Structure formats: C-alpha cells, structure tokens
Coordinates of C-alpha atoms in Angstrom, one line a residue:
X1 CA 4.4 33.7 16.8
X2 CA 1.5 32.2 18.7
X3 CA 1.8 28.9 20.5
X4 CA -0.8 27.3 18.3
X5 CA 1.8 27.4 15.5
X6 CA 4.1 25.1 17.4
X7 CA 1.2 22.7 17.9
X8 CA 0.7 22.3 14.1
X9 CA 1.5 18.7 13.2
X10 CA 2.5 19.8 9.7
X11 CA 5.1 22.0 11.2
X12 CA 6.9 19.0 12.7
X13 CA 6.6 17.0 9.5
X14 CA 8.1 19.8 7.5
X15 CA 11.0 19.9 9.9
X16 CA 12.0 16.5 8.5
X17 CA 12.1 18.0 5.0
X18 CA 14.7 20.6 5.8
X19 CA 17.9 18.8 4.9
X20 CA 20.6 21.3 5.9
X21 CA 23.4 20.5 8.1
X22 CA 26.6 18.5 8.3
X23 CA 27.4 14.8 9.0
X24 CA 24.7 12.8 10.7
X25 CA 25.1 10.7 13.8
X26 CA 22.7 7.8 14.5
X27 CA 22.2 8.6 18.2
X28 CA 18.4 9.0 17.6
X29 CA 18.2 5.3 16.8
X30 CA 18.7 4.7 20.5
X31 CA 15.3 6.1 21.4
X32 CA 13.4 3.5 19.2
X33 CA 12.1 0.7 21.4
X34 CA 12.6 -3.0 20.7
X35 CA 8.8 -3.6 20.3
X36 CA 8.2 -0.7 17.8
X37 CA 5.4 -1.6 15.4
X38 CA 7.0 0.2 12.4
X39 CA 10.0 2.4 11.6
X40 CA 10.3 4.8 8.7
X41 CA 13.5 6.6 7.5
X42 CA 14.3 9.1 4.8
X43 CA 17.6 10.1 3.2
X44 CA 17.0 13.8 3.1
X45 CA 20.2 14.5 1.3
X46 CA 19.2 12.4 -1.7
X47 CA 15.6 13.6 -1.6
X48 CA 16.5 17.2 -1.1
X49 CA 18.8 17.2 -4.2
X50 CA 15.9 16.0 -6.3
X51 CA 13.5 18.9 -5.3
X52 CA 13.7 21.9 -7.6
X53 CA 14.0 25.3 -5.8
X54 CA 13.6 23.4 -2.5
X55 CA 15.0 26.3 -0.4
X56 CA 12.5 28.8 -1.7
X57 CA 9.6 26.4 -1.4
X58 CA 10.3 25.3 2.1
X59 CA 11.0 28.9 3.1
X60 CA 7.5 29.8 1.8
X61 CA 5.8 26.9 3.6
X62 CA 7.6 27.6 6.9
X63 CA 6.6 31.2 6.6
X64 CA 3.0 30.2 6.3
X65 CA 3.2 28.0 9.3
X66 CA 5.2 30.3 11.6
X67 CA 3.2 33.4 10.7
X68 CA 6.1 35.6 9.6
X69 CA 7.2 37.1 6.3
X70 CA 10.9 36.5 6.8
X71 CA 12.8 35.8 3.6
X72 CA 15.1 33.4 5.4
X73 CA 12.9 31.0 7.4
X74 CA 15.0 28.3 5.8
X75 CA 18.2 29.8 7.2
X76 CA 16.6 30.3 10.6
X77 CA 15.9 26.5 10.7
X78 CA 19.6 25.9 10.4
X79 CA 20.1 27.5 13.7
X80 CA 17.6 25.3 15.6
X81 CA 20.3 22.9 16.7
X82 CA 18.5 20.0 15.0
X83 CA 20.1 17.8 12.4
X84 CA 17.5 17.1 9.8
X85 CA 19.4 14.8 7.5
X86 CA 18.1 11.4 8.6
X87 CA 14.7 11.7 10.3
X88 CA 13.2 8.5 11.7
X89 CA 9.5 8.0 12.4
X90 CA 8.2 5.0 14.4
X91 CA 5.1 3.7 16.1
X92 CA 4.8 2.2 19.5
X93 CA 2.5 1.7 22.5
X94 CA 2.4 3.3 25.9
X95 CA 2.0 1.4 29.2
X96 CA -1.7 1.6 28.7
X97 CA -1.4 -0.2 25.4
X98 CA -2.4 3.0 23.5
X99 CA -0.7 3.5 20.1
X100 CA 1.4 6.6 19.4
X101 CA 3.4 8.0 16.5
X102 CA 6.9 9.5 16.9
X103 CA 9.5 11.5 15.0
X104 CA 13.1 11.2 16.2
X105 CA 16.0 13.5 15.1
X106 CA 19.6 13.9 16.3
X107 CA 20.2 17.1 18.3
X108 CA 23.4 18.9 17.7
X109 CA 22.8 21.8 20.2
X110 CA 20.0 21.7 22.8
X111 CA 20.6 25.3 23.8
X112 CA 20.0 26.6 20.2
X113 CA 16.8 24.6 20.1
X114 CA 15.5 26.2 23.3
X115 CA 16.5 29.6 22.0
X116 CA 14.6 29.0 18.8
X117 CA 11.4 27.8 20.6
X118 CA 11.4 30.9 22.9
X119 CA 12.0 33.1 19.9
X120 CA 9.0 31.6 18.1
X121 CA 6.8 31.6 21.2
X122 CA 7.8 33.7 24.2
X123 CA 5.1 32.1 26.3
X124 CA 6.4 28.6 25.7
X125 CA 6.8 26.6 28.9
X126 CA 9.8 24.3 28.8
X127 CA 9.9 21.9 31.8
X128 CA 12.7 19.6 33.0
X129 CA 12.6 16.1 34.4
X130 CA 16.1 14.8 35.2
X131 CA 18.0 14.8 31.9
X132 CA 15.0 15.4 29.7
X133 CA 13.5 18.8 28.8
X134 CA 10.0 18.8 27.3
X135 CA 7.0 20.9 26.2
X136 CA 3.4 19.6 26.6
X137 CA 1.5 20.7 23.5
X138 CA -1.9 19.3 24.6
X139 CA -4.3 17.2 22.7
X140 CA -2.0 14.1 22.7
X141 CA 1.2 15.9 21.6
X142 CA 4.5 16.3 23.4
X143 CA 8.0 17.4 22.4
X144 CA 11.1 16.3 24.4
X145 CA 14.8 16.4 24.2
X146 CA 18.1 15.7 25.9
X147 CA 21.6 16.6 24.8
X148 CA 21.6 14.2 21.9
X149 CA 18.1 13.5 20.7
X150 CA 14.8 15.2 19.9
X151 CA 11.5 13.4 20.1
X152 CA 8.0 14.4 19.1
X153 CA 5.2 12.1 20.2
X154 CA 1.6 12.3 19.2
X155 CA -1.5 10.0 19.8
X156 CA -5.1 10.4 18.6
X157 CA -6.1 8.0 21.4
X158 CA -4.5 9.9 24.3
X159 CA -5.7 13.4 25.1
X160 CA -4.2 13.2 28.6
X161 CA -0.4 13.8 28.2
X162 CA 0.5 12.0 31.4
X163 CA 1.1 8.6 29.7
X164 CA 2.8 10.2 26.7
X165 CA 5.1 12.0 29.1
X166 CA 6.0 8.8 30.8
X167 CA 6.7 7.2 27.4
X168 CA 8.8 10.1 26.4
X169 CA 11.0 9.7 29.5
X170 CA 11.2 5.9 29.0
X171 CA 12.3 6.3 25.3
X172 CA 15.1 8.7 26.3
X173 CA 16.4 6.2 28.8
X174 CA 16.3 2.8 27.0
X175 CA 18.8 0.2 28.0
X176 CA 20.7 -1.7 25.3
X177 CA 18.4 -4.7 25.2
X178 CA 15.4 -2.4 25.1
X179 CA 16.6 -0.6 22.0
X180 CA 15.4 -2.0 18.6
X181 CA 18.9 -1.5 17.0
X182 CA 20.5 -3.8 19.7
X183 CA 17.7 -6.3 20.0
X184 CA 16.7 -7.0 16.4
X185 CA 19.1 -8.3 13.7
X186 CA 16.5 -7.9 11.0
X187 CA 16.2 -4.2 11.8
X188 CA 20.0 -3.8 11.4
X189 CA 19.7 -5.2 7.9
X190 CA 17.0 -2.7 7.1
X191 CA 18.9 0.2 8.6
X192 CA 21.9 -0.5 6.4
X193 CA 20.0 -0.7 3.2
X194 CA 20.3 2.5 1.1
X195 CA 17.2 4.1 -0.5
X196 CA 15.4 7.4 -0.7
X197 CA 12.9 6.3 1.8
X198 CA 12.4 3.1 3.8
X199 CA 9.7 1.5 6.0
X200 CA 10.3 -1.4 8.4
X201 CA 7.3 -3.3 9.7
X202 CA 7.2 -5.6 12.7
X203 CA 4.4 -8.0 11.6
X204 CA 4.1 -9.7 15.0
X205 CA 3.5 -6.4 16.8
X206 CA 1.1 -5.1 14.0
X207 CA -0.8 -8.4 14.3
X208 CA -1.9 -7.5 17.8
X209 CA -4.3 -4.9 16.3
X210 CA -7.8 -6.0 15.5
X211 CA -7.7 -4.5 12.0
X212 CA -4.7 -6.6 11.0
X213 CA -6.1 -9.7 12.6
X214 CA -9.1 -9.5 10.2
X215 CA -6.6 -10.2 7.4
X216 CA -4.2 -12.6 9.2
X217 CA -6.8 -14.5 11.1
X218 CA -4.5 -14.2 14.2
X219 CA -1.8 -16.3 12.5
X220 CA 1.5 -16.7 14.3
X221 CA 3.7 -13.9 12.7
X222 CA 6.6 -14.2 15.2
X223 CA 9.8 -13.1 13.4
X224 CA 7.9 -11.9 10.4
X225 CA 9.2 -8.5 9.1
X226 CA 8.6 -6.5 6.0
X227 CA 11.0 -4.0 4.4
X228 CA 9.7 -1.4 1.9
X229 CA 12.1 0.8 0.0
X230 CA 11.1 3.7 -2.2
X231 CA 13.4 5.3 -4.8
X232 CA 12.5 8.3 -7.0
X233 CA 14.0 8.0 -10.5
X234 CA 13.6 9.7 -13.8
X235 CA 10.0 9.3 -14.9
X236 CA 9.1 6.6 -12.3
X237 CA 8.8 5.6 -8.7
X238 CA 10.1 2.2 -7.7
X239 CA 9.0 0.5 -4.5
X240 CA 10.7 -2.8 -3.5
X241 CA 9.2 -5.0 -0.8
X242 CA 11.0 -7.8 1.0
X243 CA 8.9 -9.9 3.4
X244 CA 11.0 -12.0 5.8
X245 CA 8.6 -14.7 6.9
X246 CA 8.9 -17.1 9.8
X247 CA 9.5 -20.7 8.9
X248 CA 5.8 -21.7 8.9
X249 CA 4.7 -18.6 6.9
X250 CA 7.5 -19.1 4.4
X251 CA 6.7 -22.8 4.0
X252 CA 3.0 -22.1 3.5
X253 CA 3.9 -19.5 0.8
X254 CA 6.3 -21.9 -1.0
X255 CA 3.6 -24.6 -1.0
X256 CA 0.9 -22.2 -2.3
X257 CA 3.1 -20.7 -5.2
X258 CA 5.2 -23.6 -6.3
X259 CA 5.2 -22.7 -10.0
X260 CA 5.6 -19.4 -11.9
X261 CA 3.5 -17.6 -14.5
X262 CA 4.2 -18.8 -18.0
X263 CA 3.8 -16.7 -21.2
X264 CA 1.4 -19.3 -22.7
X265 CA -1.7 -18.3 -20.7
X266 CA -1.1 -14.5 -20.8
X267 CA -0.3 -14.7 -24.5
X268 CA -3.5 -16.5 -25.2
X269 CA -5.9 -13.7 -24.3
X270 CA -7.0 -11.3 -27.1
X271 CA -5.8 -8.1 -25.4
X272 CA -2.8 -6.0 -26.5
X273 CA -3.3 -3.0 -24.1
X274 CA -5.6 -4.1 -21.3
X275 CA -6.9 -1.6 -18.8
X276 CA -6.0 -4.0 -16.0
X277 CA -4.2 -7.3 -16.2
X278 CA -3.5 -9.7 -13.3
X279 CA -1.9 -13.2 -13.4
X280 CA -0.8 -15.7 -10.8
X281 CA 0.2 -19.4 -10.7
X282 CA -1.0 -21.5 -7.7
X283 CA -0.2 -25.0 -6.6
X284 CA -3.6 -26.7 -6.4
X285 CA -2.3 -29.0 -3.6
X286 CA -1.2 -25.8 -1.8
X287 CA -4.7 -24.3 -2.1
X288 CA -6.3 -27.5 -0.7
X289 CA -3.9 -27.5 2.3
X290 CA -4.4 -23.8 2.9
X291 CA -8.2 -24.3 3.1
X292 CA -7.7 -27.3 5.4
X293 CA -5.4 -25.2 7.7
X294 CA -8.0 -22.4 7.8
X295 CA -10.8 -25.0 8.4
X296 CA -12.6 -23.9 5.3
X297 CA -12.2 -26.9 3.1
X298 CA -15.5 -28.6 4.1
X299 CA -17.4 -25.4 3.5
X300 CA -15.9 -24.8 0.1
X301 CA -16.4 -28.5 -0.9
X302 CA -20.1 -28.3 0.1
X303 CA -20.6 -25.2 -2.1
X304 CA -18.8 -26.9 -5.1
X305 CA -21.0 -30.1 -4.7
X306 CA -24.0 -28.0 -5.5
X307 CA -22.5 -27.8 -9.0
X308 CA -22.5 -31.5 -9.4
X309 CA -18.8 -32.1 -8.6
X310 CA -16.5 -31.8 -5.5
X311 CA -13.5 -29.6 -4.7
X312 CA -11.0 -32.5 -5.1
X313 CA -12.2 -33.1 -8.6
X314 CA -12.2 -29.4 -9.4
X315 CA -8.6 -29.0 -8.3
X316 CA -7.6 -32.0 -10.3
X317 CA -9.1 -30.3 -13.4
X318 CA -7.1 -27.0 -13.1
X319 CA -3.3 -26.5 -13.1
X320 CA -3.4 -23.4 -10.9
X321 CA -2.4 -20.8 -13.5
X322 CA -4.9 -17.9 -13.7
X323 CA -5.1 -14.6 -15.8
X324 CA -7.7 -11.8 -15.4
X325 CA -7.9 -9.1 -18.1
X326 CA -10.0 -6.0 -18.3
X327 CA -10.5 -4.5 -21.7
X328 CA -12.9 -1.7 -20.9
X329 CA -15.3 -0.1 -18.4
X330 CA -18.5 1.1 -20.2
X331 CA -21.4 3.1 -18.9
X332 CA -24.6 1.2 -19.8
X333 CA -28.2 2.4 -19.4
X334 CA -30.5 -0.3 -18.0
X335 CA -34.1 -0.5 -16.9
X336 CA -34.8 -1.2 -13.2
X337 CA -38.1 -2.4 -11.9
X338 CA -39.4 -0.8 -8.7
X339 CA -42.5 -2.2 -7.0
X340 CA -44.5 0.0 -4.7
X341 CA -44.8 -2.0 -1.4
X342 CA -48.3 -0.7 -0.8
X343 CA -50.0 -0.7 -4.2
X344 CA -47.8 -3.3 -5.7
X345 CA -47.7 -1.2 -8.8
X346 CA -44.6 -1.7 -11.0
X347 CA -42.5 1.2 -12.2
X348 CA -39.7 1.1 -14.7
X349 CA -36.8 3.4 -13.9
X350 CA -33.7 3.9 -16.1
X351 CA -30.3 3.9 -14.5
X352 CA -26.7 4.2 -15.8
X353 CA -24.3 1.7 -14.4
X354 CA -20.7 0.8 -15.2
X355 CA -20.1 -2.6 -16.9
X356 CA -16.6 -4.1 -17.0
X357 CA -15.6 -6.1 -20.1
X358 CA -13.4 -8.9 -18.9
X359 CA -11.7 -12.1 -19.8
X360 CA -10.6 -14.8 -17.4
X361 CA -8.2 -17.6 -18.5
X362 CA -7.5 -20.7 -16.3
X363 CA -5.1 -23.5 -17.2
X364 CA -6.7 -26.9 -17.5
X365 CA -4.8 -30.0 -16.3
X366 CA -7.4 -32.7 -16.8
X367 CA -9.8 -32.2 -19.8
X368 CA -11.8 -35.3 -19.0
X369 CA -13.0 -33.8 -15.7
X370 CA -13.9 -30.6 -17.6
X371 CA -16.0 -32.5 -20.2
X372 CA -17.8 -34.5 -17.6
X373 CA -18.7 -31.3 -15.7
X374 CA -20.0 -29.6 -18.8
X375 CA -22.2 -32.6 -19.6
X376 CA -23.7 -32.3 -16.1
X377 CA -24.2 -28.5 -16.5
X378 CA -25.9 -29.0 -19.9
X379 CA -28.3 -31.6 -18.5
X380 CA -29.2 -29.3 -15.6
X381 CA -29.9 -26.4 -17.9
X382 CA -27.3 -24.3 -16.1
X383 CA -25.5 -23.6 -19.5
X384 CA -26.4 -23.7 -23.1
X385 CA -24.1 -24.8 -25.9
X386 CA -23.8 -22.4 -28.9
X387 CA -21.4 -23.6 -31.5
X388 CA -17.9 -23.5 -30.1
X389 CA -18.8 -22.0 -26.8
X390 CA -21.1 -22.3 -23.8
X391 CA -23.3 -19.5 -22.4
X392 CA -24.2 -18.9 -18.7
X393 CA -27.2 -16.8 -17.9
X394 CA -27.2 -15.2 -21.4
X395 CA -24.3 -12.9 -20.5
X396 CA -21.3 -15.0 -19.6
X397 CA -19.5 -17.0 -22.3
X398 CA -17.2 -20.0 -21.6
X399 CA -14.8 -21.5 -24.1
X400 CA -12.2 -24.4 -23.7
X401 CA -9.3 -24.4 -26.2
X402 CA -5.8 -25.9 -26.1
X403 CA -6.2 -26.8 -22.4
X404 CA -7.2 -23.3 -21.4
X405 CA -10.7 -22.4 -20.0
X406 CA -11.9 -18.9 -20.8
X407 CA -14.7 -16.8 -19.4
X408 CA -15.8 -13.5 -20.8
X409 CA -18.9 -11.3 -20.9
X410 CA -18.0 -9.5 -24.1
X411 CA -18.9 -10.7 -27.6
X412 CA -15.8 -9.2 -29.2
X413 CA -13.5 -10.9 -26.8
X414 CA -15.4 -14.2 -27.3
X415 CA -14.8 -13.9 -31.1
X416 CA -11.1 -13.2 -30.5
X417 CA -10.7 -16.3 -28.4
X418 CA -12.5 -18.5 -30.9
X419 CA -10.3 -17.1 -33.7
X420 CA -7.1 -17.7 -31.7
X421 CA -6.3 -14.0 -31.5
X422 CA -3.4 -13.5 -29.2
X423 CA -1.7 -10.8 -27.2
X424 CA 1.0 -9.0 -29.2
X425 CA 2.4 -6.9 -26.4
X426 CA 5.9 -8.4 -25.7
X427 CA 6.6 -6.0 -22.9
X428 CA 3.7 -7.3 -20.8
X429 CA 4.6 -10.9 -21.6
X430 CA 8.2 -10.4 -20.5
X431 CA 7.1 -8.5 -17.3
X432 CA 4.7 -11.2 -16.2
X433 CA 6.7 -14.3 -17.0
X434 CA 8.4 -16.1 -14.1
X435 CA 6.6 -14.3 -11.3
X436 CA 4.4 -15.8 -8.6
X437 CA 1.9 -13.0 -9.2
X438 CA 1.8 -9.8 -11.3
X439 CA -0.5 -6.9 -12.0
X440 CA -0.4 -4.1 -14.6
X441 CA -2.7 -1.2 -15.2
X442 CA -2.5 1.2 -18.2
X443 CA -2.9 5.0 -18.5
X444 CA -6.7 4.9 -18.9
X445 CA -7.5 2.7 -15.9
X446 CA -8.0 5.5 -13.4
X447 CA -10.1 7.6 -15.8
X448 CA -12.3 4.6 -16.6
X449 CA -12.8 4.0 -13.0
X450 CA -13.7 7.7 -12.7
X451 CA -16.9 7.0 -14.7
X452 CA -18.3 5.2 -11.7
X453 CA -19.8 7.6 -9.1
X454 CA -18.1 5.6 -6.4
X455 CA -14.6 6.7 -7.6
X456 CA -15.5 10.0 -9.1
X457 CA -15.0 12.2 -6.1
X458 CA -11.8 10.5 -5.1
X459 CA -10.2 10.8 -8.5
X460 CA -11.3 14.4 -8.9
X461 CA -9.8 15.4 -5.5
X462 CA -6.6 13.5 -6.0
X463 CA -4.5 15.6 -8.4
X464 CA -2.0 12.8 -9.1
X465 CA 0.3 13.3 -12.1
X466 CA -0.6 11.5 -15.3
X467 CA 0.8 8.0 -15.4
X468 CA 1.7 5.7 -18.3
X469 CA 1.2 2.4 -16.4
X470 CA 1.6 0.8 -13.0
X471 CA 3.3 -2.6 -12.6
X472 CA 3.5 -4.8 -9.5
X473 CA 4.7 -8.3 -8.9
X474 CA 5.7 -10.7 -6.2
X475 CA 7.9 -13.8 -6.3
X476 CA 9.6 -16.3 -4.0
X477 CA 12.5 -17.0 -6.2
X478 CA 15.1 -17.6 -3.4
X479 CA 12.6 -19.5 -1.2
X480 CA 13.8 -17.5 1.8
X481 CA 12.0 -14.2 1.4
X482 CA 9.0 -13.0 -0.5
X483 CA 10.0 -10.3 -2.9
X484 CA 7.7 -7.7 -4.5
X485 CA 8.1 -4.6 -6.5
X486 CA 5.8 -1.8 -7.6
X487 CA 6.8 0.6 -10.4
X488 CA 4.7 3.7 -11.2
X489 CA 5.7 5.0 -14.7
X490 CA 4.7 8.6 -15.3
X491 CA 4.0 10.1 -18.7
X492 CA 6.6 12.7 -17.9
X493 CA 9.7 10.7 -18.5
X494 CA 12.2 13.6 -18.7
X495 CA 12.1 14.6 -15.0
X496 CA 12.7 12.9 -11.7
X497 CA 9.5 11.4 -10.3
X498 CA 9.9 13.5 -7.1
X499 CA 10.0 16.6 -9.2
X500 CA 6.8 15.5 -11.0
X501 CA 5.1 14.9 -7.6
X502 CA 6.4 18.1 -6.1
X503 CA 5.0 20.2 -9.0
X504 CA 1.6 18.4 -8.7
X505 CA 1.2 18.8 -5.0
X506 CA 3.0 22.1 -4.3
X507 CA -0.2 24.2 -4.3
X508 CA -2.0 21.8 -2.0
X509 CA 0.9 21.7 0.5
X510 CA 0.9 25.5 0.7
X511 CA -2.9 25.5 1.0
X512 CA -2.6 23.0 3.9
X513 CA 0.0 25.2 5.5
X514 CA -2.3 28.2 5.4
X515 CA -5.2 26.2 6.9
X516 CA -2.9 25.0 9.7
X517 CA -2.1 28.5 10.9

C-alpha cells in the first residue's frame, strides 16, 4: 500500500464506522480540551446493528481505500489495536488561533497499531516525542498516539504541521482542569445522554468566528450550549435539540415567545396538504423590546410611518400569531422588457419563472386600528376595495375575517378564505398546536423547488431517499431550555431509516472511495 492511502481523509472517517471490539473505556475523552468548539459522538454498536451486511460493505470500502483485494479487510481492522465503538470528533484552535478538526479513539494496543501501519506502508515514518508517537501526513494532517488514545488532527488553514504537532502533544498531556470532561458540567450531561449520534456545541467559542457573529451580532453567549441528538428509527430520523441558554438569552427568548400556537389560526387557512407550512406565536411587546435592544426600533418605526401609521400602533393591532402556507410552486411564462442602452429600442423577451401560491394569516388584536389603516390606504390609492377583500398592486389580496388578517396572491385561496373554507388535516393541527414555532413540508416540496433552476442541480445531484414529510418545531415549555425537534418521515416505513440512507448512498460512498485512492 502506498503512503497516499494513509493520507486519505475518508480512510480515517471510515475507521469510525468499524464497530468491532469489546468493552469501551472513555480514556479518549481526556484529550478533548476545555475550550473545544464542538464535540460529536456516535454509538457504533447501535448504528452498526442497523446497517445491513455491514461487514461486507465496509470490507469492500476499505479494500478500495487500501488498494488490496483481501476478502477480510474488516477482520484486519480488528487487529489494529484501536477500539472503534465510541469515536469522538471535536473542533478546537491551535496556539495561532487556527481551527482544526480531530477524531479521538481509545487505543487498546499501541504495538498492534504500529504493526498495522507498517504493514500498510513499509515506508511510513513513525516518530517519538516523550510519551507520544506520531506520523506527519502533510497538508495539515497528523496522526498521534500514546498507550491509551489515538488522535487524528486535520486543518485546512494549516499546511505547516509544526503548530498541529504542538497541539497534538498538548492534547495528549491535558491536566484535569484543561479537560472538557472535568471543566464543564453541561458537557457531562451531554456525554451521559444516550442516542445513536450526538453533537455538543459550545456557543461562546463558536461565537468567536466571524461567520457566527453575522447571525448573533456578537451577543454574549457565555454558558450557552446546544445538544443535538440523532436517532434512526423505522421509517424516520428523529433529531432533538436542547439549547441551554444563559440567563439573558433565556429571558429574551421567554419574552419573545410568551404564548403558543393555537389551532384557530392554522385551522382557518384553506389548505389541507400544504407544500410548506410554518407557524409561530410572538409576544408583540417582546418584539418591540428586541428591536430596542438591537437598536433597530427607530429604523423600523421610520419605515412603518411611510404607510401612515407607526410601529407602536401596528404592534397594538396584531396579537403576534402568524401562519405562512404554500399551496403550490408554478412555472409561469412572462414577458420581460429589454431596452437597448444605445438605440433605446425596446425588445420583448419571454421568460419562465417560478411563482409561489401562498397564504399568510396574522391574528388581529385591535380591529379599530386595522380599519383606520385601511381607510388611510384607500385614500392614498395604495389599495383598492373589491367586494369583501382589498387588492394591492393587482396581484396581492387582503382579507380580514373573524379577527384574522389574510394575504394571498392566489384567486382560489382568496375564494376559500371568503367562503370560510378551513383546513381539514387534524394531524397538522395537532402537531402545530402548543409550540412556539413549527414547520412542516410535504412529499412534493422538494420536487416543486426543483422546477426552479436555482435548485435543479442540487436536487438532481442529491440522491436523498423519497420522503413523506418533514416536521420541525421549537418550544420553551419548561422556561429553562429551548427545545426543538426535527423528524424526517420517509415513504419507506418498513425499514430503519439508517438502512434507507445506507441503500441510497452506498454507491456514492464506494465511488468516493475509488476517487480517494
């Protein structure tokens, strides 16, 4: 085997799939630093039992990677001295503040590992620094081990291995207070929670990156942590999220979502099987306070005043409950005017564009404010009254009924609202009720998006199994943590979701293995 095979990143990721040996010790947790940005774990016993013919498949993939035709690559991996049952991945930063990604595994027998490496690559250069042995793989990759733990470090930002090597030695010699397991009580809770896969996020450390700061606006996320647990069940994938917010973040959330979604508003829209449905229930006072905290209130108020009202009055009009439903995405041919910048000649060009048929429903708290606003809009010519509804710009219809304000761009949906047509899908109503926010998509959502050129290539390349629907929600029911859940329900309900995914991506995994040779 050539040395380039050992360098293949997929090789190391697949090591974590080979769940083979006996009881696991958690010694590899001692190499995870207290300031890790994230930690991922996998229960390879549970996962492995759900993969059909896992031994034959992994044997085939390893054969592709290692460049041999042995019929027992799987068996050879059992003699590496590595315990693959509970791999941990984590992210950290070097002394130069450069990010890296790491895989940590317990080591049962360091001598067997070295024998295996030299068997695979007789030119491999194993070096020793005090109690740590290591291999520099180049291009920001390094592998190191002592008598108990194996670590693989990689960084796209570091091509010089010197800093990675220093970090490798540091991780293998962490003192108690420098270990995440000893220093962080929240991580201990995460580590003890059972699931097929788990991800722990240190939001304060992640918030130091510029990308995250674009979302958080550099908010104080001290003692903010997120736990994400994934379980593969028959016909579905379930992902549960628990966000442990600091006092200020939790209070802001509790103020923003004081109430919960009710069935009244969701039930009032004329859609039984929407492509996409989202609902939430805000506290209008919480929204005002949030805008003030972000120093955006004056700017928003100025924009609203151009409509003949102010933000205070607008928030008094609404009760905070909001529903958005998508009934269809249609491809419509339209004419587009093109003006030649030199001759000023006008050309008419036809183009096909996607049009989304939607309905928005907002709960009304104060009808008097709404009526006064509509009078102002009518006088300004911004809207036109047409029987029981108003029309904006000839394409957007607005209707107010039973203290609910509706907006839609579709004539059929407009008629349904005027005729009091209601949702008859009890499953959606039950799912949405009582949550702070909830989203559902049906089986046709992805294919409808695929009509748009923007999404076409992505959807064509992604051979994801057929789904029945996707459901997501979040709530703050206990007022101490923010809980969320995402469930992907596959059309194939008879097999475990991991089997469904495995069968869908098996060819691509083998293809990737061949390319990595």
